[in-house]
Every structure is written in C-alpha cells, then in structure tokens.
PDB file of C-alpha atoms in Angstrom:
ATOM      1  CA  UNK A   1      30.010  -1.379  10.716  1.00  0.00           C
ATOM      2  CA  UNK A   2      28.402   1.195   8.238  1.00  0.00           C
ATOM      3  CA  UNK A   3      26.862   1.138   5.248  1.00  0.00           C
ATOM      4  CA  UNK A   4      29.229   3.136   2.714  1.00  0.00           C
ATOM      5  CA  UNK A   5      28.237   5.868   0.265  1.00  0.00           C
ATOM      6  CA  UNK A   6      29.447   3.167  -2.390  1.00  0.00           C
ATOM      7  CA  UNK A   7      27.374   0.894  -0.871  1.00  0.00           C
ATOM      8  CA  UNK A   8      24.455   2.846  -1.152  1.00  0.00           C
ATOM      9  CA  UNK A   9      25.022   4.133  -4.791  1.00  0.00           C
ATOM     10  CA  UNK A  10      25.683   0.185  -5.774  1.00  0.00           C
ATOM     11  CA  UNK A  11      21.806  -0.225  -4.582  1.00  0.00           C
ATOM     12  CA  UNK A  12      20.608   3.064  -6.232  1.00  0.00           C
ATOM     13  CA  UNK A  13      22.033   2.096  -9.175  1.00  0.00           C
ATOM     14  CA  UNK A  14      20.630  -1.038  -9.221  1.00  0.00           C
ATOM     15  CA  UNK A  15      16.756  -0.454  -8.726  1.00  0.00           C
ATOM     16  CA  UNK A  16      17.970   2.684 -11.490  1.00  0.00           C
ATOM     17  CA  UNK A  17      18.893   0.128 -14.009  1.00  0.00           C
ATOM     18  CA  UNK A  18      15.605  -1.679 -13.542  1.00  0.00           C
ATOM     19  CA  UNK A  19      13.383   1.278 -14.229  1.00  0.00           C
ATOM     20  CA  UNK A  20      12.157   0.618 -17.480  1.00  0.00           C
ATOM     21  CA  UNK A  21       8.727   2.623 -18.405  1.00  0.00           C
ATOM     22  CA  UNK A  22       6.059   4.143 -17.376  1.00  0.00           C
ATOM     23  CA  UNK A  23       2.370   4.087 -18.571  1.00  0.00           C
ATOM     24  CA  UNK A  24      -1.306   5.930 -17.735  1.00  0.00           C
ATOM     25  CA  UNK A  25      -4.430   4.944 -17.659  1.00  0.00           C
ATOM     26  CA  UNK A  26      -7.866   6.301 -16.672  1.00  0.00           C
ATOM     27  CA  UNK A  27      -8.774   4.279 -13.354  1.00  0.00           C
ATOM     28  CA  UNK A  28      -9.707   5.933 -10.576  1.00  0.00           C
ATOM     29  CA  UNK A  29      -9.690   3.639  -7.800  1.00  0.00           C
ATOM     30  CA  UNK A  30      -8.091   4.233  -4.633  1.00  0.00           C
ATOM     31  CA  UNK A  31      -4.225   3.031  -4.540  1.00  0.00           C
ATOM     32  CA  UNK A  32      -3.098   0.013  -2.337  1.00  0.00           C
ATOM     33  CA  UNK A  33      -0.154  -1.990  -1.754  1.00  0.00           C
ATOM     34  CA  UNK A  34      -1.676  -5.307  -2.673  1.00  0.00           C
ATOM     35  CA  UNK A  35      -2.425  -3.799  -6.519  1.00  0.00           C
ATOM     36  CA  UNK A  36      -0.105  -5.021  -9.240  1.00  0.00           C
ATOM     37  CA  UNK A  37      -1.294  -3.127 -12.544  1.00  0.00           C
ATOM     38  CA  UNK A  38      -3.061  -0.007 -13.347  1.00  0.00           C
ATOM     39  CA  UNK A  39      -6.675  -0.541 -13.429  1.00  0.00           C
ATOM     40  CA  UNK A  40      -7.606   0.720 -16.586  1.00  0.00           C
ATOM     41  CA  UNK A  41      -4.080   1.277 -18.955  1.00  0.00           C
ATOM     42  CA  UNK A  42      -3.892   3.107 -22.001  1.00  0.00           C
ATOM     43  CA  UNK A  43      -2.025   0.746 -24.171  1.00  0.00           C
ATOM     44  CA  UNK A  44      -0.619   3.480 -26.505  1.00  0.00           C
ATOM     45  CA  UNK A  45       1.025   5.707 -23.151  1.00  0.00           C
ATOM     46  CA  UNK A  46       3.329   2.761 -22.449  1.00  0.00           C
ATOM     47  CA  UNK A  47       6.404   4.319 -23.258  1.00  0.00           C
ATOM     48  CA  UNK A  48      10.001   3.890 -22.255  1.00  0.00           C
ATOM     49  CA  UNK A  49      10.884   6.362 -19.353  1.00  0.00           C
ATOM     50  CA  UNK A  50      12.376   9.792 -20.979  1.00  0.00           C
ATOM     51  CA  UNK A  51      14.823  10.128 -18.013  1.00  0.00           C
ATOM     52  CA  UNK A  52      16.149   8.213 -15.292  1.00  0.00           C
ATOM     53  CA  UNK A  53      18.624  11.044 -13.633  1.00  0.00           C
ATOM     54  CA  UNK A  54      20.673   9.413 -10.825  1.00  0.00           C
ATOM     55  CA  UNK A  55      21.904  11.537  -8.457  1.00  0.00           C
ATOM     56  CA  UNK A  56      23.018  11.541  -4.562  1.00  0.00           C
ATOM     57  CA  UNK A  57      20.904   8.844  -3.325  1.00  0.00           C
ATOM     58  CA  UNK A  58      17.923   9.918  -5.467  1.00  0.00           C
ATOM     59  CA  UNK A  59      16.333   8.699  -8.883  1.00  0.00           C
ATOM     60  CA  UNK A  60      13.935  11.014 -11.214  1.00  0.00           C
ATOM     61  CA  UNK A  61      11.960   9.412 -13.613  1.00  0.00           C
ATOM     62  CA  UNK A  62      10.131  10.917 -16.241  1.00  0.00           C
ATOM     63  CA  UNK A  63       7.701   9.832 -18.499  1.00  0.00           C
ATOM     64  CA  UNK A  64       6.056  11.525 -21.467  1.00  0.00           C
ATOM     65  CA  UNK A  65       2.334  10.812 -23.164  1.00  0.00           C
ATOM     66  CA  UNK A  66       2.757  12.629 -26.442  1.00  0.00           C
ATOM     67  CA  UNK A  67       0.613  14.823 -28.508  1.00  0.00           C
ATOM     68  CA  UNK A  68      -0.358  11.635 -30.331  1.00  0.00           C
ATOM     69  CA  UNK A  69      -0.993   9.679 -27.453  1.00  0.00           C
ATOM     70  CA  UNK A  70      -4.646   8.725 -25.331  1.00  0.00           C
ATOM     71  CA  UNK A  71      -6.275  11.505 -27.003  1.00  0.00           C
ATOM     72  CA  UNK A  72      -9.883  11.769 -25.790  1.00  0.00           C
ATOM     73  CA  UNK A  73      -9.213   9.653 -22.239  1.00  0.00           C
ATOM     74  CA  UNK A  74      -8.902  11.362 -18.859  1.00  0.00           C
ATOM     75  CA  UNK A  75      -5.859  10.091 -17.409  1.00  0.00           C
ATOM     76  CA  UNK A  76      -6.063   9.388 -13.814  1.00  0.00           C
ATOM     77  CA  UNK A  77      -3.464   6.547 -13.227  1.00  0.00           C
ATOM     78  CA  UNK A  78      -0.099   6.310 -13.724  1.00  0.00           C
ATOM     79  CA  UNK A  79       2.779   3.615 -13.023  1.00  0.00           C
ATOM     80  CA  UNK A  80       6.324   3.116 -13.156  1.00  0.00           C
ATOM     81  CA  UNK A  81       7.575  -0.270 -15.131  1.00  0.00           C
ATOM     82  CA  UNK A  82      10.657  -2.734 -14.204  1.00  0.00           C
ATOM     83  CA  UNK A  83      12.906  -3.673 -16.813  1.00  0.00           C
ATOM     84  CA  UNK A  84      13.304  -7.282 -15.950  1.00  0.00           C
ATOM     85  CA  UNK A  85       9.886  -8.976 -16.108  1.00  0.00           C
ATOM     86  CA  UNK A  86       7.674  -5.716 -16.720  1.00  0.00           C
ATOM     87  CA  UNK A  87       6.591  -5.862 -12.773  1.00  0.00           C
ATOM     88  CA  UNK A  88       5.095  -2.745 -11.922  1.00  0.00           C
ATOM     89  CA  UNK A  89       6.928  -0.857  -8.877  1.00  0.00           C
ATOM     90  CA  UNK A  90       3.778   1.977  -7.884  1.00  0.00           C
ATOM     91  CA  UNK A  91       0.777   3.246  -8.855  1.00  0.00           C
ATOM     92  CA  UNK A  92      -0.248   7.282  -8.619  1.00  0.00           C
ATOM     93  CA  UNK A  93      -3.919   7.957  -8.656  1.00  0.00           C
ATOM     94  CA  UNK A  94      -4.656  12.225  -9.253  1.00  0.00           C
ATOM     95  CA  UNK A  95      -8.011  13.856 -10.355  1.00  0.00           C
ATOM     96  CA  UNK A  96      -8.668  13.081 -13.981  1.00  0.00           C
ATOM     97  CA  UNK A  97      -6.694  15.373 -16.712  1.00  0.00           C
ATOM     98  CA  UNK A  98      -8.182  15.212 -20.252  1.00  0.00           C
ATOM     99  CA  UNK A  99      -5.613  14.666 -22.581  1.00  0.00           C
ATOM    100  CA  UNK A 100      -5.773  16.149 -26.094  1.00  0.00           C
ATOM    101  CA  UNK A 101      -3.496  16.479 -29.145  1.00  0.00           C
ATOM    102  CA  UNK A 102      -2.549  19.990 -28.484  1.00  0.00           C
ATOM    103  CA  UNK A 103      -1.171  18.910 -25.429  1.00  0.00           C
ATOM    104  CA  UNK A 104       1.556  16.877 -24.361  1.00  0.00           C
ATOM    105  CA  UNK A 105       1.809  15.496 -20.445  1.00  0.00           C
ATOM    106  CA  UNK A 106       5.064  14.810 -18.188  1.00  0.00           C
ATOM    107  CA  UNK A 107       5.263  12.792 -15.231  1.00  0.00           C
ATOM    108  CA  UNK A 108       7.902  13.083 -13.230  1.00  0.00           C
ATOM    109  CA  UNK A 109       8.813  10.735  -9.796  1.00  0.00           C
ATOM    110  CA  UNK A 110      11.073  10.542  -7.401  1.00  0.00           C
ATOM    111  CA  UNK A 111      12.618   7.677  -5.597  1.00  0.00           C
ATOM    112  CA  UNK A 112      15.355   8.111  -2.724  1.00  0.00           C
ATOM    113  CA  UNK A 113      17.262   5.609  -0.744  1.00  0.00           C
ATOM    114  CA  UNK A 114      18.173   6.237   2.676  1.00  0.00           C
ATOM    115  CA  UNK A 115      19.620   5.303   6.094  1.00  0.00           C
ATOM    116  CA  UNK A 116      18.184   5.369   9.051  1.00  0.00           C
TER     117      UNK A 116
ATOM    118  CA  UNK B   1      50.077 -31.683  51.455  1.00  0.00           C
ATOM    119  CA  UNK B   2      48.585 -30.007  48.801  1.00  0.00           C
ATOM    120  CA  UNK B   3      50.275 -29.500  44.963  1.00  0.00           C
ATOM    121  CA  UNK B   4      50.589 -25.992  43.846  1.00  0.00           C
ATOM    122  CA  UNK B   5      48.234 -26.838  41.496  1.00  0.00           C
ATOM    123  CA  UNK B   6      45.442 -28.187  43.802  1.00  0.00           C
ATOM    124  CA  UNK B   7      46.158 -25.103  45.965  1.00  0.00           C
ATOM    125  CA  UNK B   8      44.888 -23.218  42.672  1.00  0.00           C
ATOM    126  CA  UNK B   9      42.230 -24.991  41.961  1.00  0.00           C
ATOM    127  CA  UNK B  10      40.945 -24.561  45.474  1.00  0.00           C
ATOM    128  CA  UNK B  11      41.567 -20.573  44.996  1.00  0.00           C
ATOM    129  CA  UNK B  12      39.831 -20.972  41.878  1.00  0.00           C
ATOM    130  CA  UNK B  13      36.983 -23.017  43.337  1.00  0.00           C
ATOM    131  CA  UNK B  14      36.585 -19.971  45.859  1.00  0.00           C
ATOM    132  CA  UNK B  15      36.443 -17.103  43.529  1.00  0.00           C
ATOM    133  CA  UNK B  16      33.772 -18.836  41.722  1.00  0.00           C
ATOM    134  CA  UNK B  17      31.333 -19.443  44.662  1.00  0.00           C
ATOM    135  CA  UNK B  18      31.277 -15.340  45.284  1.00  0.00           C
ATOM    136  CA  UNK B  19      29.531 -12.747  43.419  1.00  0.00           C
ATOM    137  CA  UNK B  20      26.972 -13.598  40.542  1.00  0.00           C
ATOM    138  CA  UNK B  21      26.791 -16.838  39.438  1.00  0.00           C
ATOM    139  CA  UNK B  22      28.373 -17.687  36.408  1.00  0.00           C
ATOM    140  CA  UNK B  23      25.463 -17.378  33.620  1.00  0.00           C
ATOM    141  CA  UNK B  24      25.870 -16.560  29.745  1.00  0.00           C
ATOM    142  CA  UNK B  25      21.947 -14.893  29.960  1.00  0.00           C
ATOM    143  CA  UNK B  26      23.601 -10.763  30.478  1.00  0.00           C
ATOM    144  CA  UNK B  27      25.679 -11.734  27.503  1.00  0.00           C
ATOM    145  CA  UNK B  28      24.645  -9.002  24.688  1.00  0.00           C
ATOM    146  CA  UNK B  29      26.321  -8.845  21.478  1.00  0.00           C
ATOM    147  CA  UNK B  30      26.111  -5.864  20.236  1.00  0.00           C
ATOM    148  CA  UNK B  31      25.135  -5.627  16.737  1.00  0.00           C
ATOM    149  CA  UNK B  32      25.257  -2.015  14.865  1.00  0.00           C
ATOM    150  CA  UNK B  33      22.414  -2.406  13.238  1.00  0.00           C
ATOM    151  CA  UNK B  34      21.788  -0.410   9.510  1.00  0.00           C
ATOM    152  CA  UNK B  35      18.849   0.296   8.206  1.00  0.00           C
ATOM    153  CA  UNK B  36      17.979   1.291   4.638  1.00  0.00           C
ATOM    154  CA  UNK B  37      14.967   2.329   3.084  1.00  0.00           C
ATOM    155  CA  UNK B  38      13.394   3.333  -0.400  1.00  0.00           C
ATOM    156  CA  UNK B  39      11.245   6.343  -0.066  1.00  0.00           C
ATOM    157  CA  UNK B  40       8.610   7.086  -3.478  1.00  0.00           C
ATOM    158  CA  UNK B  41       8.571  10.838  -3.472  1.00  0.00           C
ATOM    159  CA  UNK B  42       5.938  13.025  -5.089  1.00  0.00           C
ATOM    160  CA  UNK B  43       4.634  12.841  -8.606  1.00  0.00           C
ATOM    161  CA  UNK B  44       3.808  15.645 -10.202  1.00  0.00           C
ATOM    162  CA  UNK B  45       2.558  15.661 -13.751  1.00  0.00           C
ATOM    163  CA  UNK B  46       3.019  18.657 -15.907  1.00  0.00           C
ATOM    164  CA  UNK B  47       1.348  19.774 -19.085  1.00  0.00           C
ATOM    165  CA  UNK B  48       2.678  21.623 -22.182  1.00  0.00           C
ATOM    166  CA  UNK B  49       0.704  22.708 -25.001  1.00  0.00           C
ATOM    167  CA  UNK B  50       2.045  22.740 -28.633  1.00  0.00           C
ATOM    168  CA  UNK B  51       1.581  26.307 -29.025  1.00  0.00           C
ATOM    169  CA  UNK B  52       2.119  27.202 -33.316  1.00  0.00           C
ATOM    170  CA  UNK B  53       5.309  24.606 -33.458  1.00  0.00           C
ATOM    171  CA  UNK B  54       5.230  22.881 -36.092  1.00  0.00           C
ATOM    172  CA  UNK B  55       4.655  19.511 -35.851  1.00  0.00           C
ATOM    173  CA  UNK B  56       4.726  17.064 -38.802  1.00  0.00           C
ATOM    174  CA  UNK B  57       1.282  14.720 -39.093  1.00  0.00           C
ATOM    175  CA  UNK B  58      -0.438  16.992 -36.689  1.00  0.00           C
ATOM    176  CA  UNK B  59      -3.739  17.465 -38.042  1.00  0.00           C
ATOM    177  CA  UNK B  60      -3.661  21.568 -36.887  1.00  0.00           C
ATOM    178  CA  UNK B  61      -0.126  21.875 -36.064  1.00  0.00           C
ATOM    179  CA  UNK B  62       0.903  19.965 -39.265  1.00  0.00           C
ATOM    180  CA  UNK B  63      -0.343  22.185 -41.875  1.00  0.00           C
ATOM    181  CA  UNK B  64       1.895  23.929 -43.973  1.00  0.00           C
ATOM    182  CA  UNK B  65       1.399  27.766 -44.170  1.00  0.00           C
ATOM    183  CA  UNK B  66      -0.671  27.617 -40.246  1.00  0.00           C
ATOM    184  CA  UNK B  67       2.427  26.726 -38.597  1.00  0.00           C
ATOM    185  CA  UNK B  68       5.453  28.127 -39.958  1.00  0.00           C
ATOM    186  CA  UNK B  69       8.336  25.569 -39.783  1.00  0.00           C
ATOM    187  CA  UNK B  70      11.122  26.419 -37.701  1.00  0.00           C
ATOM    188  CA  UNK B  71       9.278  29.604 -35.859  1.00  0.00           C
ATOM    189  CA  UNK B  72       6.734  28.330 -33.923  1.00  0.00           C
ATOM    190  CA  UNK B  73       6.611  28.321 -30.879  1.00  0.00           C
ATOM    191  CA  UNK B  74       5.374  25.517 -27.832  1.00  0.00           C
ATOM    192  CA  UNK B  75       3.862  26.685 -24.711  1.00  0.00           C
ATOM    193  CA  UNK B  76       5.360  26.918 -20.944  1.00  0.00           C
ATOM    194  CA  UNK B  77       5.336  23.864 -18.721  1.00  0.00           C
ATOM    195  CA  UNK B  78       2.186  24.258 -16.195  1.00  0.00           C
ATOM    196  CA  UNK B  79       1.838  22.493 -13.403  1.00  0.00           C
ATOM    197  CA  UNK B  80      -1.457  19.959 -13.342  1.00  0.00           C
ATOM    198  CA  UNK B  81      -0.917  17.859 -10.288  1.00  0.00           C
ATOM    199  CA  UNK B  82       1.710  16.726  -7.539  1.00  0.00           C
ATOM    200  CA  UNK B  83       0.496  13.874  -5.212  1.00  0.00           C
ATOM    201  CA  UNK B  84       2.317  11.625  -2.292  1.00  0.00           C
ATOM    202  CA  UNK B  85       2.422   8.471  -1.588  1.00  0.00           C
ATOM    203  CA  UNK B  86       0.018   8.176   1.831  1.00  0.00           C
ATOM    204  CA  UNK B  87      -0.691  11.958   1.110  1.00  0.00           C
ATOM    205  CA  UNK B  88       2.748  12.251   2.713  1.00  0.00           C
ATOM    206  CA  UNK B  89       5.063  14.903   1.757  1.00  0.00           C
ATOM    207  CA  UNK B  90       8.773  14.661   3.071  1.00  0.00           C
ATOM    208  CA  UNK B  91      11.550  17.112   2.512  1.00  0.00           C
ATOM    209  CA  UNK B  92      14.574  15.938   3.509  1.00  0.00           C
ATOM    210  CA  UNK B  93      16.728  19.058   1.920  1.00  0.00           C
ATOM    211  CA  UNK B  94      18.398  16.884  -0.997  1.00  0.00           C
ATOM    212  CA  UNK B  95      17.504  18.638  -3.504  1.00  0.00           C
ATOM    213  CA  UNK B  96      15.699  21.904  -4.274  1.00  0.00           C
ATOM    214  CA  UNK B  97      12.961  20.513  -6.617  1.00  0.00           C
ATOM    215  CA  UNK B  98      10.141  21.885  -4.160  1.00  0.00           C
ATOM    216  CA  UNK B  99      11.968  25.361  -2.686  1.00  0.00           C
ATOM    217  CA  UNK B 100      10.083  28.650  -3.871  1.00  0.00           C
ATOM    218  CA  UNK B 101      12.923  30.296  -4.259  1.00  0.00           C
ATOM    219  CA  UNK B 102      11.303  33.103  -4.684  1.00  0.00           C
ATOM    220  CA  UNK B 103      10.106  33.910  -1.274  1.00  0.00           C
ATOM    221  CA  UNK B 104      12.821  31.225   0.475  1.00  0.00           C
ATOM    222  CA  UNK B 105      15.484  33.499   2.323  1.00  0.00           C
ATOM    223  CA  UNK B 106      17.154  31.244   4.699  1.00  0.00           C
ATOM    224  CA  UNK B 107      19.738  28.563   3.323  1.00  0.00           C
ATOM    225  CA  UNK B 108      18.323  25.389   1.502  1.00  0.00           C
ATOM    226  CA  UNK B 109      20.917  23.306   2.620  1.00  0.00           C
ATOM    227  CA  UNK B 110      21.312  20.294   0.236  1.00  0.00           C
ATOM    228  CA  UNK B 111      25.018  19.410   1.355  1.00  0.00           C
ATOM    229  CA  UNK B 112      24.216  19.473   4.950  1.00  0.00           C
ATOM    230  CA  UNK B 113      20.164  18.397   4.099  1.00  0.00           C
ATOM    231  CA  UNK B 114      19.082  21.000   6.318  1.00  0.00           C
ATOM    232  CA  UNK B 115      17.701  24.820   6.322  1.00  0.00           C
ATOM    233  CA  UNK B 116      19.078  27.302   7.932  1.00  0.00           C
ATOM    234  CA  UNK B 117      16.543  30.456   9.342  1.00  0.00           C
ATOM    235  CA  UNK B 118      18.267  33.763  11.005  1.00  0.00           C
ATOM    236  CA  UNK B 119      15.837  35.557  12.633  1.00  0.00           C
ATOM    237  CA  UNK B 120      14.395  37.230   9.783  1.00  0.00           C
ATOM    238  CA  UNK B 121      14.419  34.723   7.308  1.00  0.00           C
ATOM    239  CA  UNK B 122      11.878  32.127   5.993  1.00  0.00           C
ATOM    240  CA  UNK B 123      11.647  28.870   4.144  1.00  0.00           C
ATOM    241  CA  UNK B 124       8.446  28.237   1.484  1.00  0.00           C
ATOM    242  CA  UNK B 125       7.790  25.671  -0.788  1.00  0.00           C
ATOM    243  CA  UNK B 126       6.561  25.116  -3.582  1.00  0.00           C
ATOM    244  CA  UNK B 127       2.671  23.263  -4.622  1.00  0.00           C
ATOM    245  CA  UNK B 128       4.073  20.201  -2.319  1.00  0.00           C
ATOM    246  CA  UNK B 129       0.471  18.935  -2.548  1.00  0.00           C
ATOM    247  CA  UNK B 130      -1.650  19.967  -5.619  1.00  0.00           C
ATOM    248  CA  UNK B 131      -4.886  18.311  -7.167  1.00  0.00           C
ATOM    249  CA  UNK B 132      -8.458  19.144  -7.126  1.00  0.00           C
ATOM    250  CA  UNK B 133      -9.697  17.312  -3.868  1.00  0.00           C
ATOM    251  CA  UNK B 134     -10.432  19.571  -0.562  1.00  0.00           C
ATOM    252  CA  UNK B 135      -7.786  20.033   2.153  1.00  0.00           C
ATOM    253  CA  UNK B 136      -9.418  20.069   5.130  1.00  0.00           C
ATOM    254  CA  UNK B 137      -5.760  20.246   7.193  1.00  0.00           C
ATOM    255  CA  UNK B 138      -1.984  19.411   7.075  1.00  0.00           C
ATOM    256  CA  UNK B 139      -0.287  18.280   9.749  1.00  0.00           C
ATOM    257  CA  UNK B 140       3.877  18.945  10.039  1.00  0.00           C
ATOM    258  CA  UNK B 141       6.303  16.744  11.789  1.00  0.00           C
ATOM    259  CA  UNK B 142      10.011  18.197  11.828  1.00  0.00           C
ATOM    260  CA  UNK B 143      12.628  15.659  12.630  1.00  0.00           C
ATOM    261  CA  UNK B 144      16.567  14.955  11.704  1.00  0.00           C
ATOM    262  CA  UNK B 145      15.351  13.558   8.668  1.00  0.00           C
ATOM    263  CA  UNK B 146      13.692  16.449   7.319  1.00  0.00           C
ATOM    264  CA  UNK B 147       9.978  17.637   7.314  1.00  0.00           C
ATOM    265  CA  UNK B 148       7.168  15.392   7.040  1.00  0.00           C
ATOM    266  CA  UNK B 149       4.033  17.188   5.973  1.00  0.00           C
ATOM    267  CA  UNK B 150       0.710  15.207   5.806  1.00  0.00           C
ATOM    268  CA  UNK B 151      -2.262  16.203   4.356  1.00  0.00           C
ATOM    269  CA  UNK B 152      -5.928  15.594   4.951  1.00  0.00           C
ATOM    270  CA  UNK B 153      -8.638  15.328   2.530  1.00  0.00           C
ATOM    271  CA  UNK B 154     -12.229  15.589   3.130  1.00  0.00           C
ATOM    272  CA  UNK B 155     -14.363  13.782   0.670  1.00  0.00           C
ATOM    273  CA  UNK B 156     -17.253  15.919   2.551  1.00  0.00           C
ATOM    274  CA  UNK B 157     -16.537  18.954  -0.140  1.00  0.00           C
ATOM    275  CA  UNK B 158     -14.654  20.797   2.977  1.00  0.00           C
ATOM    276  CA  UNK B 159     -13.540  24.407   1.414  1.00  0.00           C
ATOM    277  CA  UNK B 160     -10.512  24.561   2.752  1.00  0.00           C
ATOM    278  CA  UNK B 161      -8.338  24.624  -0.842  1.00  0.00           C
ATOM    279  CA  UNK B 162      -6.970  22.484  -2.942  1.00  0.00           C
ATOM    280  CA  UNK B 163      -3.246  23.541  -2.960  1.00  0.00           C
ATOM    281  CA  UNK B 164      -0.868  23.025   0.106  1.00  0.00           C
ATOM    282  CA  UNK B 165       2.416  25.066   0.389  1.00  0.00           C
ATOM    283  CA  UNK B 166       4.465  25.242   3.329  1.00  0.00           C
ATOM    284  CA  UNK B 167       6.017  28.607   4.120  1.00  0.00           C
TER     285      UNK B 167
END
C-alpha cells in the first residue's frame, strides 16, 4: 500500500480550502500548543488571507495589515484563521514591529504535508 | 487393518508431534505502515513603505499636488522578521523560497528535493532565522528529509547575532 500523490493533494487541498484569515495582535507571550487565540488581537488586522498558493505538497499564505490598519500598536502576534468555525490553526510570536500608516506589513507562512 | 484414511491420519498425527509446536504467537502481519505529517514552516513578515504613491484618504499620501497621481512610487519589500515553529528551521529542497542564489553554486534540487555540491561548489541560504533576540548557537541535522537547523537563543543578552544563515 502507498499513499498516492492524489492522495496527498486531496488532503492539501483540503486543510487549503479551510484557510480562511489571518490576524495580528500585540501579545508577547511565549507560544504553546495548548493556546487557542492570540493574546492581545487587533480587531481591525483581521483580514481575509491575500493568497493561499497551493503547490506540490505545500501551502503559502499571506496576509496583509494595510496602511490603514493598527496604526500606533507594535505587532508581535500573528495567527492563521479556519474557514469553518473561525478556529485558529497557529500562533507566531516575533520582536515587536511598530506599525504606521506609511507602512504596510506582509506575512507570509508556509505549511507542507509530507510522508514519512 | 487400517483404512487408507486412518493410515493418514496416523502420518498426520506424526508430522505434527515433530518440530515446533503448532502456535499462532510468530504469526506477524505485516502492515506497510504510512505516515503523514503537516509541517508549519517559517513566517516571515515583510514591510513596504508607501513611498510618494498616491493613495486616496491618506492623510500625507492623499494630498493632491504632494503625491502626484499615477507617478509615485512605493518602496521595496524589506525583510522585518522570519521565525520557526520550535526555533526549527527545515529545508527539505521543495522550493527555493530560502536559497541565496546569489552565492548558491551547487544545484537546488526541487524535483529530486536535494542539493547537489561538486567539489567546488556551495549551498547558502537565505535569513532562515531573523529577529532581534541573541543567537547564542545553531545546531544542523542533515537527513533524507532535508536539513534541520535549530537555533538557540539566549535570553542572557549573549552577542552572538541576531541573524542565522546557513552557507
């Protein structure tokens, strides 16, 4: 038995489909698995994901605060959104970047599937 | 006078009683097992700034006569941050998001997910760790799946940078 490169695209594909947002937000605690929201969001980042590029076995996401967006916080949280029921799939914790309206910010993750 | 088949069942009988005893304990089914996991890669957030592009509402960039519609212009794409998941960097050669290709000479493989080094050649990467925390070291594991680079932080202010390539 082996699992098929159709197989594997048919589960790519799906988590893809469920990728739904992304949003910062200026906590700065440490990240762990047990977490289920940012710690501090910024309501007006919550945006629907720019990209979600599909490729190989490999999904980039994107996700853009605008010129108009969290002006004034230092963002140092970010999460990716599910479609379905708005569950939250990660959290990313980096040194705090102070966003302001001459600048706009892009995340950009990466999720692969793979066999082992 | 035995039966033919009594004579067989006293052959039978005979075979039995020599050798192992009959058990179904050794009996392994073999299972081909497949794994499959989901792997979160590295985030790295970017920054761009508006430059003189006009940009309508902007309180600077929206002004009429400041920023000339249509020949403005919006700054480069730098780089602010890329961090892992466990401070755990892996390149399995899929793509070439994270190959300086620049100072790479030996063959990114992304069809094969390998690289490929003649004598004189070398493989670097790009910022695969990049925030302002110390790096006190970075350890490297090479395996069929790729490379799996690790890095250490010391909350202790250690000087030892705050960028990690891998060259």
């Amino acid at each position: 038995m082996v699992l098929l490169d159709t197989g594997v695209t048919v589960l790519r594909d799906a988590m893809s489909s469920d990728f739904s947002s992304g949003q910062a937000g200026t906590g700065t605690f440490p990240t762990f698995e047990t977490q289920t929201s940012l710690f501090t969001p910024v309501a007006t980042t919550l945006n629907t994901l720019s990209t979600n590029i599909k490729s190989k076995n490999i999904i980039t996401l994107t996700h853009v605060v605008t010129i108009a967006e969290a002006n004034g916080s230092t963002l140092a949280e970010w999460e990716i959104l599910g479609n379905s029921d708005g569950t939250d799939y990660n959290r990313i914790v980096l040194s705090g970047l102070v966003k302001s309206s001459t600048t706009e910010i892009t995340m950009i993750q990466v999720f692969s599937i793979t066999r082992i | 006078m035995s039966t033919l088949a009594q004579l067989g069942e006293t052959d039978q009988s005979t075979k039995d009683n020599i050798g192992t005893r009959d058990s179904n304990k050794d009996q392994i089914l073999l299972r081909n097992r497949e794994s499959v996991f989901i792997e979160e890669g590295p985030t790295q957030i970017q920054q761009q700034l508006i430059g003189t592009a006009f940009i309508l509402g902007h309180s600077a960039n929206g002004v009429l006569g400041t920023s000339t519609l249509g020949a403005g212009t919006l700054g480069s794409y730098t780089k602010y941050s890329v961090v892992n998941p466990d401070k755990t960097f892996h390149e399995h050669f899929r793509d070439t998001d994270f190959r300086d290709s620049v100072n790479t000479t030996g063959t990114w493989d992304t069809t094969n997910f390998r690289v490929e080094l003649m004598i004189t050649d070398q493989m670097q990467t790009g910022s695969i760790f990049y925030d302002y925390k110390e790096v006190s070291g970075v350890k490297i594991t090479a395996s069929t799946s790729g490379l799996k680079i690790r890095t250490q932080i010391d909350e202790q202010n250690f000087s030892g940078g705050r960028e990690v390539n891998l060259t």
